[in-house]
Amino acid sequence: METHTYSFFIKILYRYGNLFITFLMILNLIPLVIYVDKNAYLIIPIIITLLIIYFTNKFYFLLYKTFPFKIISDEEKLTCTDFMFRSKEVIIYYKDMKSISGGIFEGRLSGIMKVCDGRTNICISFSHRIKNTTKLIATILSKVDKKIYDEKIESLQKISSKLRKK
């Protein structure tokens, strides 16, 4: 049984990063709105700033729903706890996993990875910054259904062969 958690700084970043970014964008937005009547071209940075605020908060709200800050992996399941706005426990059995995607599962060295349960239709996501990432990824790949494993290995081999050709 292995417990995977995030460092204090990463927890703060994933929990409250959008508040900081939104605050900075609003500070940027105030002078733009004040002077928009003197210069109509300021509408463009206002729209861009509003889009940044929107997409940042949309991303963080998606994380809040699917991002556990503690994952316990054992021989048959992942137990996920410490979600942002809920105190529930999500259990995903390796045999019930219907998909794994993102991050290393898609051939990238970093990024958010997603694991979906086919029985309950619940998905969880985790970052490459979780402690013992390689053990967690290796456990998932070694325990997931052979069909899903073969699909991921095949796609990773295609990506690596494209990189070698370049």
XYZ file of C-alpha atoms in Angstrom:
166
model
C 0.000 0.000 0.000
C 1.437 3.358 -1.093
C 0.197 6.839 -0.161
C 0.611 9.627 -2.710
C 0.219 13.255 -1.636
C 1.354 16.684 -2.777
C 3.845 19.013 -1.147
C 2.503 21.963 0.842
C 3.375 24.493 -1.879
C 1.703 22.469 -4.641
C -1.430 22.005 -2.505
C -1.647 25.767 -2.014
C -1.092 26.354 -5.739
C -3.778 23.885 -6.828
C -6.268 24.974 -4.183
C -5.918 28.766 -4.337
C -3.976 29.584 -7.513
C -7.083 30.760 -9.330
C -7.840 33.293 -6.588
C -4.417 34.866 -7.000
C -4.629 34.907 -10.810
C -8.177 36.307 -10.746
C -7.140 39.012 -8.284
C -4.237 40.079 -10.514
C -6.440 40.085 -13.604
C -9.049 42.238 -11.852
C -6.311 44.673 -10.817
C -5.285 44.768 -14.472
C -8.897 45.219 -15.565
C -9.694 48.260 -13.373
C -7.554 50.846 -15.216
C -8.587 49.419 -18.571
C -12.272 49.880 -17.758
C -11.680 53.383 -16.367
C -9.933 54.596 -19.515
C -11.977 52.718 -22.131
C -14.044 55.853 -22.889
C -10.861 57.728 -23.842
C -9.434 54.933 -25.986
C -11.793 52.448 -27.660
C -8.907 50.081 -28.418
C -8.840 49.136 -24.745
C -11.832 46.896 -25.408
C -9.461 44.267 -26.826
C -7.332 43.887 -23.643
C -10.534 43.968 -21.558
C -11.950 41.048 -23.533
C -8.659 39.149 -23.334
C -8.465 39.695 -19.563
C -12.052 38.532 -19.085
C -11.337 35.422 -21.158
C -8.249 34.657 -19.043
C -10.324 34.993 -15.869
C -13.071 32.779 -17.310
C -10.824 29.965 -18.573
C -8.614 29.983 -15.469
C -11.596 29.608 -13.176
C -13.212 27.019 -15.446
C -10.030 24.916 -15.261
C -9.821 25.248 -11.481
C -13.483 24.339 -10.942
C -12.926 21.205 -13.023
C -9.940 20.406 -10.800
C -11.987 20.988 -7.649
C -14.448 18.290 -8.715
C -11.979 15.620 -9.827
C -8.678 16.325 -8.069
C -7.930 14.376 -4.854
C -4.997 15.598 -2.810
C -4.400 12.138 -1.357
C -4.363 8.868 -3.308
C -3.738 5.502 -1.681
C -2.868 2.709 -4.095
C -2.917 -0.923 -3.132
C -3.102 -4.223 -5.002
C -6.702 -3.868 -6.180
C -7.792 -0.224 -6.038
C -7.076 3.491 -5.786
C -8.602 5.221 -2.778
C -8.905 8.971 -3.317
C -9.605 11.460 -0.529
C -9.071 15.102 0.409
C -10.986 16.734 -2.429
C -11.342 20.499 -2.417
C -15.023 20.994 -1.546
C -16.051 17.559 -0.432
C -15.019 15.148 2.220
C -15.965 11.989 0.378
C -13.867 9.022 -0.535
C -13.718 7.739 -4.113
C -12.602 4.181 -4.725
C -11.626 3.096 -8.220
C -10.812 -0.556 -8.774
C -8.146 -1.243 -11.394
C -10.357 -3.874 -13.032
C -13.122 -1.256 -13.523
C -10.933 1.401 -15.157
C -12.294 2.216 -18.592
C -9.785 4.881 -19.593
C -6.544 6.533 -18.611
C -5.494 9.729 -20.339
C -3.423 12.893 -20.126
C 0.132 13.504 -19.051
C 2.463 10.534 -19.445
C -0.444 8.418 -20.717
C -0.520 10.696 -23.766
C 3.256 10.874 -24.212
C 3.880 14.163 -22.392
C 6.386 14.463 -19.575
C 4.041 16.524 -17.424
C 0.405 17.444 -17.097
C -2.816 16.388 -15.500
C -3.594 12.666 -15.814
C -7.127 11.325 -15.703
C -8.402 7.906 -14.648
C -12.054 6.959 -15.235
C -14.068 4.192 -13.620
C -16.352 2.394 -16.083
C -18.666 1.007 -13.418
C -19.502 4.246 -11.579
C -18.550 6.745 -14.334
C -16.424 8.673 -11.853
C -13.160 10.199 -13.036
C -10.296 11.463 -10.936
C -7.343 13.495 -12.058
C -3.878 13.907 -10.608
C -0.767 15.830 -11.442
C 2.737 14.630 -12.228
C 3.781 16.609 -9.143
C 2.291 14.075 -6.724
C 4.866 12.296 -4.570
C 6.001 8.940 -5.984
C 4.427 9.670 -9.365
C 6.330 6.950 -11.143
C 5.140 4.322 -8.653
C 1.533 5.449 -9.055
C 1.728 5.423 -12.856
C 3.515 2.056 -12.866
C 0.884 0.608 -10.526
C -1.962 1.871 -12.697
C -0.359 0.562 -15.890
C 0.451 -2.814 -14.352
C -3.040 -3.327 -12.914
C -5.263 -1.835 -15.628
C -7.053 -4.054 -18.162
C -4.694 -5.454 -20.811
C -6.685 -3.859 -23.648
C -6.262 -0.355 -22.186
C -2.610 -1.055 -21.410
C -1.944 -2.198 -24.979
C -3.693 0.899 -26.411
C -1.565 3.233 -24.293
C 1.686 1.425 -25.041
C 0.873 1.470 -28.768
C 0.138 5.210 -28.745
C 3.311 5.899 -26.758
C 5.350 3.875 -29.244
C 3.874 5.889 -32.124
C 4.788 9.133 -30.371
C 8.325 7.956 -29.626
C 8.836 6.796 -33.221
C 7.696 10.220 -34.498
C 10.154 11.902 -32.127
C 13.010 9.667 -33.321
C 12.303 10.559 -36.952
C 12.680 14.267 -36.242
